[in-house]
Short mmCIF file of C-alpha atoms in Angstrom, two decimals:
data_model
loop_
_atom_site.label_atom_id
_atom_site.label_comp_id
_atom_site.label_asym_id
_atom_site.label_seq_id
_atom_site.Cartn_x
_atom_site.Cartn_y
_atom_site.Cartn_z
CA MET Z 1 69.89 -45.42 55.40
CA ALA Z 2 71.20 -42.31 54.09
CA ALA Z 3 68.88 -39.09 53.59
CA GLU Z 4 70.21 -38.86 49.63
CA ASP Z 5 69.15 -42.68 49.19
CA THR Z 6 65.51 -42.00 51.20
CA VAL Z 7 65.11 -38.94 49.05
CA GLU Z 8 65.79 -41.19 45.56
CA ILE Z 9 63.44 -43.76 46.81
CA LEU Z 10 60.63 -41.57 47.15
CA THR Z 11 61.03 -39.68 43.99
CA GLU Z 12 60.92 -43.03 42.22
CA LYS Z 13 57.98 -44.32 43.64
CA LEU Z 14 56.56 -40.75 42.67
CA LYS Z 15 56.86 -40.86 38.76
CA ILE Z 16 55.47 -44.51 39.61
CA TYR Z 17 52.01 -43.11 41.20
CA GLN Z 18 52.13 -40.14 38.21
CA LYS Z 19 52.22 -42.64 35.73
CA LEU Z 20 49.51 -44.83 37.18
CA MET Z 21 47.40 -41.43 37.78
CA GLU Z 22 48.06 -40.70 34.02
CA SER Z 23 47.28 -43.94 32.83
CA PHE Z 24 43.46 -43.92 34.50
CA ALA Z 25 42.86 -40.53 33.76
CA PRO Z 26 40.27 -40.17 30.61
CA SER Z 27 42.36 -38.16 27.58
CA ILE Z 28 40.35 -34.70 27.20
CA PRO Z 29 40.78 -32.84 24.09
CA VAL Z 30 41.67 -29.13 24.75
CA PRO Z 31 40.06 -26.59 22.57
CA LEU Z 32 42.25 -24.48 20.62
CA ASN Z 33 40.80 -21.68 21.65
CA ILE Z 34 40.17 -22.16 25.15
CA LEU Z 35 42.44 -19.11 25.89
CA THR Z 36 41.86 -16.94 22.98
CA PRO Z 37 40.96 -13.22 24.48
CA GLN Z 38 37.94 -11.84 23.04
CA GLY Z 39 39.53 -9.22 21.02
CA SER Z 40 42.01 -11.44 19.47
CA SER Z 41 41.73 -11.63 15.43
CA THR Z 42 42.44 -15.04 15.32
CA PRO Z 43 40.13 -16.16 11.58
CA SER Z 44 37.47 -19.13 12.25
CA THR Z 45 37.55 -22.51 10.95
CA GLN Z 46 36.80 -22.44 7.52
CA GLY Z 47 33.49 -24.39 6.75
CA SER Z 48 31.56 -23.36 9.41
CA SER Z 49 27.91 -23.31 9.18
CA THR Z 50 26.69 -21.14 11.77
CA PRO Z 51 23.90 -18.53 10.24
CA ALA Z 52 24.46 -14.59 10.37
CA SER Z 53 22.88 -12.83 12.98
CA ILE Z 54 19.25 -12.42 12.23
CA PRO Z 55 18.77 -8.20 12.64
CA PHE Z 56 15.33 -7.49 14.65
CA PRO Z 57 13.24 -4.82 14.60
CA THR Z 58 14.11 -2.29 17.58
CA ALA Z 59 10.69 -2.12 18.21
CA VAL Z 60 7.30 -4.05 17.53
CA ALA Z 61 4.91 -3.43 15.61
CA LYS Z 62 1.43 -2.31 16.98
CA ILE Z 63 -1.27 -4.40 15.79
CA ILE Z 64 -3.93 -1.96 13.74
CA TYR Z 65 -7.36 -3.16 15.16
CA LYS Z 66 -10.40 -2.35 12.41
CA LEU Z 67 -13.64 -0.30 14.20
CA THR Z 68 -16.70 -2.14 14.40
CA LYS Z 69 -18.47 0.07 12.12
CA ARG Z 70 -19.34 -0.24 8.17
CA TYR Z 71 -18.14 3.32 6.99
CA ILE Z 72 -14.71 4.04 8.40
CA LYS Z 73 -13.66 7.83 7.40
CA VAL Z 74 -10.29 9.28 6.75
CA GLU Z 75 -9.76 10.94 9.38
CA GLU Z 76 -10.23 7.69 11.67
CA ILE Z 77 -7.60 5.83 9.38
CA LEU Z 78 -5.07 8.43 10.09
CA ALA Z 79 -5.82 8.34 13.31
CA LEU Z 80 -5.59 4.82 13.85
CA THR Z 81 -2.51 4.60 11.70
CA ASP Z 82 -0.64 7.50 12.44
CA LEU Z 83 -0.17 8.39 8.86
CA LYS Z 84 -0.03 12.29 7.34
CA LYS Z 85 -2.55 13.07 4.86
CA ASN Z 86 0.18 13.28 2.17
CA GLU Z 87 0.71 9.60 3.42
CA TYR Z 88 -1.87 8.56 2.85
CA ASN Z 89 -2.37 10.06 -0.66
CA ASN Z 90 0.78 8.91 -1.51
CA LEU Z 91 -0.71 4.71 -0.88
CA LEU Z 92 -3.92 6.06 -2.29
CA SER Z 93 -2.08 6.49 -5.54
CA GLU Z 94 -0.12 3.53 -4.88
CA VAL Z 95 -3.52 1.38 -4.69
CA ARG Z 96 -4.66 2.86 -7.76
CA PHE Z 97 -1.40 1.84 -9.95
CA VAL Z 98 -1.87 -1.98 -8.44
CA MET Z 99 -5.60 -1.77 -9.48
CA ALA Z 100 -4.78 -0.36 -12.96
CA SER Z 101 -1.85 -2.50 -13.23
CA LEU Z 102 -4.74 -5.54 -12.79
CA HIS Z 103 -7.12 -4.25 -15.08
CA THR Z 104 -9.52 -3.44 -12.34
CA ASP Z 105 -12.95 -2.57 -13.51
CA PHE Z 106 -13.59 0.96 -11.66
CA ASN Z 107 -17.48 0.73 -12.30
CA ILE Z 108 -17.80 -2.34 -10.41
CA PRO Z 109 -18.52 -1.59 -6.42
CA TYR Z 110 -16.09 -3.25 -3.83
CA LYS Z 111 -18.90 -6.00 -2.99
CA SER Z 112 -19.52 -7.10 -6.40
CA GLN Z 113 -15.58 -7.21 -7.47
CA ASN Z 114 -13.72 -10.75 -7.48
CA ILE Z 115 -12.59 -11.64 -4.37
CA ASN Z 116 -9.50 -13.57 -5.79
CA LEU Z 117 -8.78 -9.83 -7.85
CA ILE Z 118 -8.66 -8.08 -4.27
CA SER Z 119 -6.44 -10.73 -2.85
CA LYS Z 120 -4.23 -10.35 -5.70
CA ILE Z 121 -4.75 -6.46 -5.21
CA ILE Z 122 -3.59 -6.85 -1.66
CA LYS Z 123 -0.74 -9.53 -2.22
CA LYS Z 124 0.77 -6.81 -4.90
CA PHE Z 125 0.65 -3.57 -2.67
CA THR Z 126 1.76 -5.52 0.49
CA LYS Z 127 4.89 -6.31 -1.58
CA ARG Z 128 5.54 -3.09 -3.08
CA ASN Z 129 5.06 -1.09 0.04
CA PRO Z 130 6.39 -3.46 2.75
CA ASN Z 131 6.32 -0.50 5.53
CA ALA Z 132 2.80 0.48 5.14
CA PRO Z 133 0.53 -0.15 8.09
CA PHE Z 134 -1.35 -2.96 6.48
CA GLY Z 135 -4.09 -3.11 9.78
CA GLU Z 136 -5.12 -6.61 11.31
CA GLY Z 137 -6.40 -8.95 8.30
CA ASN Z 138 -5.13 -6.21 5.92
CA TRP Z 139 -8.22 -3.76 6.57
CA VAL Z 140 -6.46 -0.84 5.85
CA VAL Z 141 -5.44 -1.63 2.34
CA LYS Z 142 -9.48 -3.10 2.00
CA GLU Z 143 -10.47 0.36 2.88
CA LEU Z 144 -8.12 1.60 0.67
CA ILE Z 145 -9.52 -0.28 -2.22
CA LYS Z 146 -12.96 0.68 -1.11
CA LYS Z 147 -12.16 4.22 -0.87
CA HIS Z 148 -10.57 4.60 -4.61
CA LEU Z 149 -13.50 2.94 -5.99
CA GLN Z 150 -15.71 5.41 -4.31
CA HIS Z 151 -13.48 8.39 -5.30
CA ARG Z 152 -13.95 6.74 -8.91
CA ARG Z 153 -17.84 6.40 -9.03
CA ASP Z 154 -18.16 10.24 -7.40
CA TYR Z 155 -16.08 11.55 -10.42
CA VAL Z 156 -17.56 9.84 -13.27
CA LYS Z 157 -20.86 10.77 -11.57
CA ARG Z 158 -19.70 14.73 -11.34
CA LYS Z 159 -18.97 13.89 -15.02
CA ASN Z 160 -21.79 12.73 -15.99
CA ASN Z 161 -23.96 15.58 -14.10
CA ILE Z 162 -21.24 18.17 -16.05
CA GLN Z 163 -22.10 16.32 -19.39
CA HIS Z 164 -26.18 16.50 -18.25
CA LYS Z 165 -25.54 20.25 -17.73
CA LYS Z 166 -24.13 20.94 -20.62
CA GLY Z 167 -26.99 18.71 -22.82
CA LYS Z 168 -29.58 20.90 -21.02
CA GLU Z 169 -27.32 24.26 -21.61
CA LYS Z 170 -27.59 23.11 -25.56
CA GLU Z 171 -30.93 22.26 -25.77
CA ARG Z 172 -32.03 25.30 -24.36
CA GLU Z 173 -29.74 27.57 -26.82
CA ARG Z 174 -31.25 25.47 -29.12
CA GLU Z 175 -34.92 26.44 -28.05
CA LYS Z 176 -33.76 29.74 -28.03
CA GLU Z 177 -32.28 29.63 -31.21
CA LYS Z 178 -35.42 27.95 -32.98
CA GLU Z 179 -37.99 31.29 -30.84
CA LYS Z 180 -36.21 33.33 -32.63
CA GLU Z 181 -36.66 31.81 -35.90
CA ARG Z 182 -40.46 31.73 -35.67
CA GLU Z 183 -40.36 35.31 -34.27
CA ASN Z 184 -38.98 36.14 -37.40
CA GLU Z 185 -40.73 34.26 -39.53
CA LYS Z 186 -44.10 36.44 -37.90
CA GLU Z 187 -42.00 39.57 -38.24
CA LYS Z 188 -41.82 38.47 -42.43
CA GLU Z 189 -45.54 37.39 -42.48
CA LYS Z 190 -46.44 41.01 -40.45
CA GLU Z 191 -44.56 42.71 -42.96
CA ASN Z 192 -45.64 40.92 -46.34
CA ARG Z 193 -49.32 41.37 -44.98
CA ASN Z 194 -48.20 45.17 -44.43
CA GLU Z 195 -47.21 45.52 -48.22
CA ILE Z 196 -49.91 44.14 -49.42
CA GLU Z 197 -52.23 45.85 -47.69
CA ARG Z 198 -50.19 49.17 -48.76
CA GLU Z 199 -50.48 47.76 -52.46
CA ASN Z 200 -54.81 47.32 -52.59
CA GLU Z 201 -54.72 51.48 -50.85
CA ASN Z 202 -52.62 52.10 -53.53
CA ILE Z 203 -54.77 50.48 -56.30
CA LYS Z 204 -58.06 51.67 -54.62
CA CYS Z 205 -56.64 55.31 -54.98
CA LYS Z 206 -56.13 54.97 -58.81
#
């Protein structure tokens, strides 16, 4: 057999084997973008339900724990929250605004305030100031509420004391005026007596 005939026979057999292999191999769909480079500007498939990436904060916010004591000073709050005094005053003004908008009775102390009202104040405050330090269990906001109520009571007390002092001063002034009137009356009586005595002496001389 010639060499050319042998090559043809082998080629035919190879083709047959290839067809047999292709018939047994499973059909695997090749993704269209498998060779797409990362920097390609190929448009994404329409109707994709992939959500946008969520921006996470660069730093995890620290938990601000409350001190285990009844009264917390302003300086201690500033140290725990890393707030500056002007920032603290701004938050205090925010609390005052929220409390006024919810018709809070400032004459009632914190312990006697309605619990639901306190919850509403905290909710509205945190919504208006999402970046403010709230503290564990919102204790910072509660302290701001306490501080404002205390400031309000102190203001009313000072005002009442001033009014009381003014009232006392007015009473003293009225007493002085009455004393002057009594002295004037005494002087008039004395002058009248002297005049009567002079008249009597004149009568005797005649």
